[in-house]
Each structure stands twice: as C-alpha cells, then as structure tokens.
CSV table of C-alpha atoms in Angstrom, one decimal:
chain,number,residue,atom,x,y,z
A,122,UNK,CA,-6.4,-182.5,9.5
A,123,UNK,CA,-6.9,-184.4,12.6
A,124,UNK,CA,-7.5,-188.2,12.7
A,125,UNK,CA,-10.1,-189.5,15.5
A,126,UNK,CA,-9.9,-193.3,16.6
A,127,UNK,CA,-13.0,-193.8,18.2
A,128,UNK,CA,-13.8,-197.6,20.2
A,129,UNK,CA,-15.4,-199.3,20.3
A,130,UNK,CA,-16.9,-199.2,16.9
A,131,UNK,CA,-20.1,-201.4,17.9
A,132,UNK,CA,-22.1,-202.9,20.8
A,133,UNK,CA,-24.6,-204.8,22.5
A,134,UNK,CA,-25.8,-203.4,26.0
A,135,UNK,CA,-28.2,-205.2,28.3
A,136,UNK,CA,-30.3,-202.1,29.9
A,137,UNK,CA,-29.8,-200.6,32.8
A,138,UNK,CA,-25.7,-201.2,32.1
A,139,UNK,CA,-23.6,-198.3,30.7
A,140,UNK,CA,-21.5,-198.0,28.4
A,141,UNK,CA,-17.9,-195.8,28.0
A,142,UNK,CA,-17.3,-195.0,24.4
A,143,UNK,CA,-13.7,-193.5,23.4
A,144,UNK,CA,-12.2,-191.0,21.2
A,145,UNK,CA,-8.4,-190.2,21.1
A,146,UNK,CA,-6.9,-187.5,18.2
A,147,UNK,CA,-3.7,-187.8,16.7
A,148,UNK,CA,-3.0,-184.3,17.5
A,149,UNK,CA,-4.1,-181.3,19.7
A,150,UNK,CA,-7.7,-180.0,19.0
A,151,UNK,CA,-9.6,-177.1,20.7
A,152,UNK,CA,-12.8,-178.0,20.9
A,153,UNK,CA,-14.3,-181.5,20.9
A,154,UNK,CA,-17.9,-182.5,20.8
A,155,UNK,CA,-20.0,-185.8,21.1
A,156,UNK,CA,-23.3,-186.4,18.8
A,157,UNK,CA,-25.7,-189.0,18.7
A,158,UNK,CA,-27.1,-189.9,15.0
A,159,UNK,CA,-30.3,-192.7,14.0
A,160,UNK,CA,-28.8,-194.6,10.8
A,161,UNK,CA,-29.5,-192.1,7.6
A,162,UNK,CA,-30.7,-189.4,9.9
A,163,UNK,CA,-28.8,-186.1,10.9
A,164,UNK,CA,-26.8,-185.4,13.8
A,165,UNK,CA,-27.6,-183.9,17.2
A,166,UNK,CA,-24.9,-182.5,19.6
A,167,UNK,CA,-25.0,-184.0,23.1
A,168,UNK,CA,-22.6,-181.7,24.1
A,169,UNK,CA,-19.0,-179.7,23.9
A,170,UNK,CA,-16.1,-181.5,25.7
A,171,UNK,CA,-14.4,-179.0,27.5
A,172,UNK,CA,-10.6,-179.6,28.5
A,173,UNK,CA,-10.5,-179.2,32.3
A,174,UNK,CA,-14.0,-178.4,33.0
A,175,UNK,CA,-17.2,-179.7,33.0
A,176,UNK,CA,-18.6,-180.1,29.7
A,177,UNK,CA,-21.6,-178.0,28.2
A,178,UNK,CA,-25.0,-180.3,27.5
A,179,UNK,CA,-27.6,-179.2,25.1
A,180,UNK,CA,-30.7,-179.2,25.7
A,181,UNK,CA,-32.4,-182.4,26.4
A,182,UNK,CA,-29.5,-183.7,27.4
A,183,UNK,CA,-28.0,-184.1,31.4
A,184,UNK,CA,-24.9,-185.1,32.8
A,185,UNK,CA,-26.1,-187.9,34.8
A,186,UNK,CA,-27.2,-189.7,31.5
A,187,UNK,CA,-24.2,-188.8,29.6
A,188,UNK,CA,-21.4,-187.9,31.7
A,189,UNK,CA,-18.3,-186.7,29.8
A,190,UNK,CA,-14.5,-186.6,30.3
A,191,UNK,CA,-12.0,-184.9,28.9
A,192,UNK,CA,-8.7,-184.9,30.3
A,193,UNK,CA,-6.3,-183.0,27.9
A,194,UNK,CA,-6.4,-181.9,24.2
A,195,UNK,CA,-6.4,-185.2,22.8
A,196,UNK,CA,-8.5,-187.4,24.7
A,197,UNK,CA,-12.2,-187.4,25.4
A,198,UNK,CA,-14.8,-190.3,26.8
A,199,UNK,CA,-18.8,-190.6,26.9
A,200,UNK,CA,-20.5,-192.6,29.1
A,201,UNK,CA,-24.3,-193.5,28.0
A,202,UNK,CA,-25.6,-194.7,31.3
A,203,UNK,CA,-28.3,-196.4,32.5
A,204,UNK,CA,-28.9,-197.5,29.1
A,205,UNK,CA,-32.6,-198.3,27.8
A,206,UNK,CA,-33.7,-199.4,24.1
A,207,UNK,CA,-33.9,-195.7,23.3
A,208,UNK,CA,-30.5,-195.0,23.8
A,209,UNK,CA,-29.6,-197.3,20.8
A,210,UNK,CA,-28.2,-195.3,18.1
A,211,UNK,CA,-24.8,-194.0,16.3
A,212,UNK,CA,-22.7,-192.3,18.7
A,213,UNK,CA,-20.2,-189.7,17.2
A,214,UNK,CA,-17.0,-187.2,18.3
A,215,UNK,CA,-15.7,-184.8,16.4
A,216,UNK,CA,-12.4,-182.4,17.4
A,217,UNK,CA,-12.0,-179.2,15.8
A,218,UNK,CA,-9.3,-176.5,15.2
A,219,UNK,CA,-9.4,-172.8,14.0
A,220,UNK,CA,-7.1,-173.8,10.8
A,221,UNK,CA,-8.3,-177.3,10.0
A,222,UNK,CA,-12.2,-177.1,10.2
A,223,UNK,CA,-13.9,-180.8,12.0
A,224,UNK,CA,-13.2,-184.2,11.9
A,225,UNK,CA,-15.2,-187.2,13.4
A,226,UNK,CA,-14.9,-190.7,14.8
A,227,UNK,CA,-16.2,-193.7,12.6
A,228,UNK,CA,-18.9,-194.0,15.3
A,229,UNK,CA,-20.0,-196.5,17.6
A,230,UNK,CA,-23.1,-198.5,17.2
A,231,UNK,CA,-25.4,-198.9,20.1
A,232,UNK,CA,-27.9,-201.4,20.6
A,233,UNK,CA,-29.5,-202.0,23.9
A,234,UNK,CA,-31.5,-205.3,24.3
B,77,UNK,CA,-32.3,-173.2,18.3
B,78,UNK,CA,-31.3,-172.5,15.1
B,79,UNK,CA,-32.9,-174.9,12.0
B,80,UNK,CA,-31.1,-175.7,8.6
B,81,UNK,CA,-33.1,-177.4,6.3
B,82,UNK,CA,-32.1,-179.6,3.7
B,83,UNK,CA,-33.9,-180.6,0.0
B,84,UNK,CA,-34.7,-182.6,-1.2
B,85,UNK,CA,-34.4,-185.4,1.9
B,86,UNK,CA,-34.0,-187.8,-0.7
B,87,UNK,CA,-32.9,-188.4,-4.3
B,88,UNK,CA,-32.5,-191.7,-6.1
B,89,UNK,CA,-30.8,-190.6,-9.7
B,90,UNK,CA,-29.2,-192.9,-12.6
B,91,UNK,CA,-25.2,-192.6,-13.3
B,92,UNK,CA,-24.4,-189.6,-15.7
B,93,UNK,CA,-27.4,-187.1,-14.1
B,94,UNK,CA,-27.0,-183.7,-12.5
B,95,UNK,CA,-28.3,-182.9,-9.2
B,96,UNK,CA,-28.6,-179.8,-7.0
B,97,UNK,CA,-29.0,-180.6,-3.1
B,98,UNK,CA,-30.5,-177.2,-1.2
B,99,UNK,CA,-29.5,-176.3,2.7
B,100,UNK,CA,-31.9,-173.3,3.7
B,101,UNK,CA,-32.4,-171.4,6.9
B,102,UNK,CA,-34.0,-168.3,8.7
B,103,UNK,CA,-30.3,-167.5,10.7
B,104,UNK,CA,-27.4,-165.5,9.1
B,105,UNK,CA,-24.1,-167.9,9.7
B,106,UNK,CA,-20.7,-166.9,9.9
B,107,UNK,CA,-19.6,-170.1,8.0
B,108,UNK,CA,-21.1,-173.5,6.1
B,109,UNK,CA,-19.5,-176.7,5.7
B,110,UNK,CA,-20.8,-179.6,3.6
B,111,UNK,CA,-20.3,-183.5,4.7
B,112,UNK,CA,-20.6,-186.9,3.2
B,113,UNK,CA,-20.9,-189.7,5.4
B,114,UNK,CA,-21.1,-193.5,4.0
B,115,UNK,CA,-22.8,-196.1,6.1
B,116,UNK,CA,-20.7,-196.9,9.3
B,117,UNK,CA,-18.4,-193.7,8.7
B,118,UNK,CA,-18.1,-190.7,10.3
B,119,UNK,CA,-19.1,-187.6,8.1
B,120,UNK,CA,-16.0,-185.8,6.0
B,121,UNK,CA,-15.8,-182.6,5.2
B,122,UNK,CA,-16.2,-182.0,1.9
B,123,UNK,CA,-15.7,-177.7,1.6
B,124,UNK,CA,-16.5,-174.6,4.3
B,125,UNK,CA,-17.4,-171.4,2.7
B,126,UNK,CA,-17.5,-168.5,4.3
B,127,UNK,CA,-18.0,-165.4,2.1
B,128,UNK,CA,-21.8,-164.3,1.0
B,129,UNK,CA,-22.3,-165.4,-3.0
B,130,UNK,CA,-18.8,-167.5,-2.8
B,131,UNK,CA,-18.5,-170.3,-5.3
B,132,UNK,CA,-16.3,-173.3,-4.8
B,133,UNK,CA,-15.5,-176.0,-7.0
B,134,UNK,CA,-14.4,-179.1,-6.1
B,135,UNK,CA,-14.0,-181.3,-9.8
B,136,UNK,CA,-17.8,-182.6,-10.5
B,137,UNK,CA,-19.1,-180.7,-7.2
B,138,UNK,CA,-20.1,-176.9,-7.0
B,139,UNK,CA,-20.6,-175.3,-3.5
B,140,UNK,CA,-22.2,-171.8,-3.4
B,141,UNK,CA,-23.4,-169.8,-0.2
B,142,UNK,CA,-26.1,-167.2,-0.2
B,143,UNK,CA,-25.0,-163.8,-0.6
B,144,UNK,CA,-27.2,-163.2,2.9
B,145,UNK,CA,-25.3,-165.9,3.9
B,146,UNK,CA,-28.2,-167.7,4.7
B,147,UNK,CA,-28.3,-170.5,2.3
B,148,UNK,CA,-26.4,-173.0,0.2
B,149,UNK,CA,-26.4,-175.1,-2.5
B,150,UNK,CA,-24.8,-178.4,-3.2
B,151,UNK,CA,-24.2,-178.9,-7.2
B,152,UNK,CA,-23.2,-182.3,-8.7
B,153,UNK,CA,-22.3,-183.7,-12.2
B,154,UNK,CA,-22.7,-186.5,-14.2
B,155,UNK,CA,-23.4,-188.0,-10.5
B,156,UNK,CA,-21.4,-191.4,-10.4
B,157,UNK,CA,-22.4,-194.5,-7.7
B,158,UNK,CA,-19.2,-193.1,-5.6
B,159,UNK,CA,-21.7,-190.1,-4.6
B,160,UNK,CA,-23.7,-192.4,-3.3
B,161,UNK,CA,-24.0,-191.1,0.5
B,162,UNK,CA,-25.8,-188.9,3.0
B,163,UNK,CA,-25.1,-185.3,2.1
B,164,UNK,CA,-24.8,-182.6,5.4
B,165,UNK,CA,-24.7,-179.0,5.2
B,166,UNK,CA,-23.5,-178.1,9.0
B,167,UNK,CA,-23.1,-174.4,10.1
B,168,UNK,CA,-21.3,-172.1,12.7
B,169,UNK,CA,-22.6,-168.9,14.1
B,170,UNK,CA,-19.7,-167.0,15.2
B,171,UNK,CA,-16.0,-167.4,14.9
B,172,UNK,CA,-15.3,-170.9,16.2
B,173,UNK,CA,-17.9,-172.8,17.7
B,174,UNK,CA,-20.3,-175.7,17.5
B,175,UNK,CA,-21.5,-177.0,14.4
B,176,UNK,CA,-25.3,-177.2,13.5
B,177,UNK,CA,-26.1,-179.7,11.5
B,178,UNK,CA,-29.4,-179.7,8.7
B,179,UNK,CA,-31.5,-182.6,8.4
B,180,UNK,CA,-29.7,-184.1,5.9
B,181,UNK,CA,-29.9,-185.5,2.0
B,182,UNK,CA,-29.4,-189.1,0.9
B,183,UNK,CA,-28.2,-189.7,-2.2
B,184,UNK,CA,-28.3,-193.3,-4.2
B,185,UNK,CA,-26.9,-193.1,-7.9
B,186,UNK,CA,-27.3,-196.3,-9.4
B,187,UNK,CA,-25.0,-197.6,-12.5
C-alpha cells in the first residue's frame, strides 16, 4: 500500500497566521482526503482532494478557511487559515486506491496561541 | 449524515483478557474497515470486510460484519499491552468513496 509523508509533523501558530500542511504519496492514489482529529477522539473529513479541480468540503467546512490543492496524483496541500485557538487539533490525509484500501499521514499537530 | 457508533468508548482490561469492541449503525454499507491508531500516528488499517455475516481472522483478532451489513464487531484475545490504542471502525457507502469514520474505542491493556 501507499506510504504518505505528511510535514510538518507539529506546530505553533500565532492566530490570525495560516498554516500549509503537506502530504506527498510514494505512488499514484485516486482519491485523497484531509481530516481533522482532537487527541483520542474520531476523525472528521474536511474534505476530498480532487486532482485538477476544486476540492469537495463537507459540511461545516468552506474553502476560504481551508483551501486545498492538489496538483497531480501524488501531491496534495491544506492550508488552515486565519487560524484561532479552535483550529488547534490533529490534522490528517489519507490517499486511497480501488486495490489497496487507505492509508494516512502521521498527522500534524496544531496549536494556535 | 450517516452515524457509526462505537462500544464501548472505552475499555481499560489486564494482559491475558478477551474483549469484544462493537461498531453499530442505522445505514446499510457497501464495505467496513477497522483502524488502530497509536498516539501521534496516523490510523492503519487493520481488515475491510465486505460480505454480510463474513468472518476474518487476523491471529488474536476476529472481524465479523453484520449479515444486514449494518454492523461489526471487533474480537480480541488474551489482549496484550501492544493493543493498547484507539480502535476505528470506518465505512464506505458505495463502490469507492469517502470513508465514515465511528466515534471510536480506546483501548489500554495493562501488563
């Protein structure tokens, strides 16, 4: 299966700053996704990174506050912007494939001071 | 927006016990998965199942999906501290799409 490198792996933010988090894949995937995660919690999508297109937010979520990018099959970056204290959490890609079911970045950990 | 939830939320067991983690919903799913994720780790996937009343083994754990394919169960033995971890059952609607996540188990086995 895929392997995800995800950077960086932690940070401090001061708010109203933004932060670009990235994830590159050792190999083509179809789909990939970003999640945001509290510590010992579950995960909830952001939203679908869709190669050449703009990607598709869930609810709750807007572009303006989390603008993606994702400029081939391998390569995808979120931008939390804007940042406040609630924005700190674990944030989380994952690429899939039809054969090899999902993999994820180690995370990055947000804190916003 | 579709709901999976998880049972218990969370289990604190001694080395050697047996433990059955649940992942329940309303919604019919095409396919489950089940992740572990350690403390500053991504989750990794630990089995998909795909087929209603289909049992998979992997050594000490036992995966089985709902024959309505609307639950599954998480079956562990003799847990050891290496299970220690927070236990995800995720699932897909149709074909290959996103992955909804439940609301999660953690798990501490202590020696």
């Amino acid at each position: 299966s895929a392997v995800i490198s995800q950077k960086p792996s932690r940070d401090i933010c001061q708010r109203g700053t933004s932060l670009t988090i990235q994830c590159q894949v050792d190999s083509q995937v179809t789909m990939m996704f970003w999640y945001r995660q509290q510590p010992g919690q579950s995960l909830t999508l952001i939203a679908t990174a869709n190669q050449g297109s703009e990607a598709t937010y869930e609810s709750g979520f807007v572009i303006d506050k989390f603008p993606i990018s994702r400029p081939n099959l391998t390569f995808s970056t979120l931008t939390v912007s804007n940042m406040s204290p609630e924005d700190s959490s674990i944030y989380l890609c994952s690429g899939g494939q039809e054969a090899g079911g999902y993999t994820f970045g180690s995370g990055t950990r947000l804190t916003v001071v | 927006t579709q709901l999976l939830e998880q049972s218990p939320q969370f289990l604190s067991i001694q080395e050697g016990e047996n433990l059955t983690v649940y992942c329940n919903s309303s919604s019919v799913f095409s396919s489950l998965q089940w992740y572990r994720q350690e403390p500053g780790e991504g989750p990794v996937l630990l089995v998909t199942v795909v087929t209603g009343g289909e049992v998979k083994k992997l050594k000490r754990l036992t995966f089985q999906f709902g024959d309505a394919r609307k639950d599954s169960s998480l079956h562990i033995t003799a847990a050891q501290p290496g299970d220690t971890g927070l236990y995800l059952c995720a699932a897909t609607n149709t074909g290959f799409q996103k992955l909804v996540f439940g609301t999660g188990t953690r798990l501490l086995v202590s020696p």
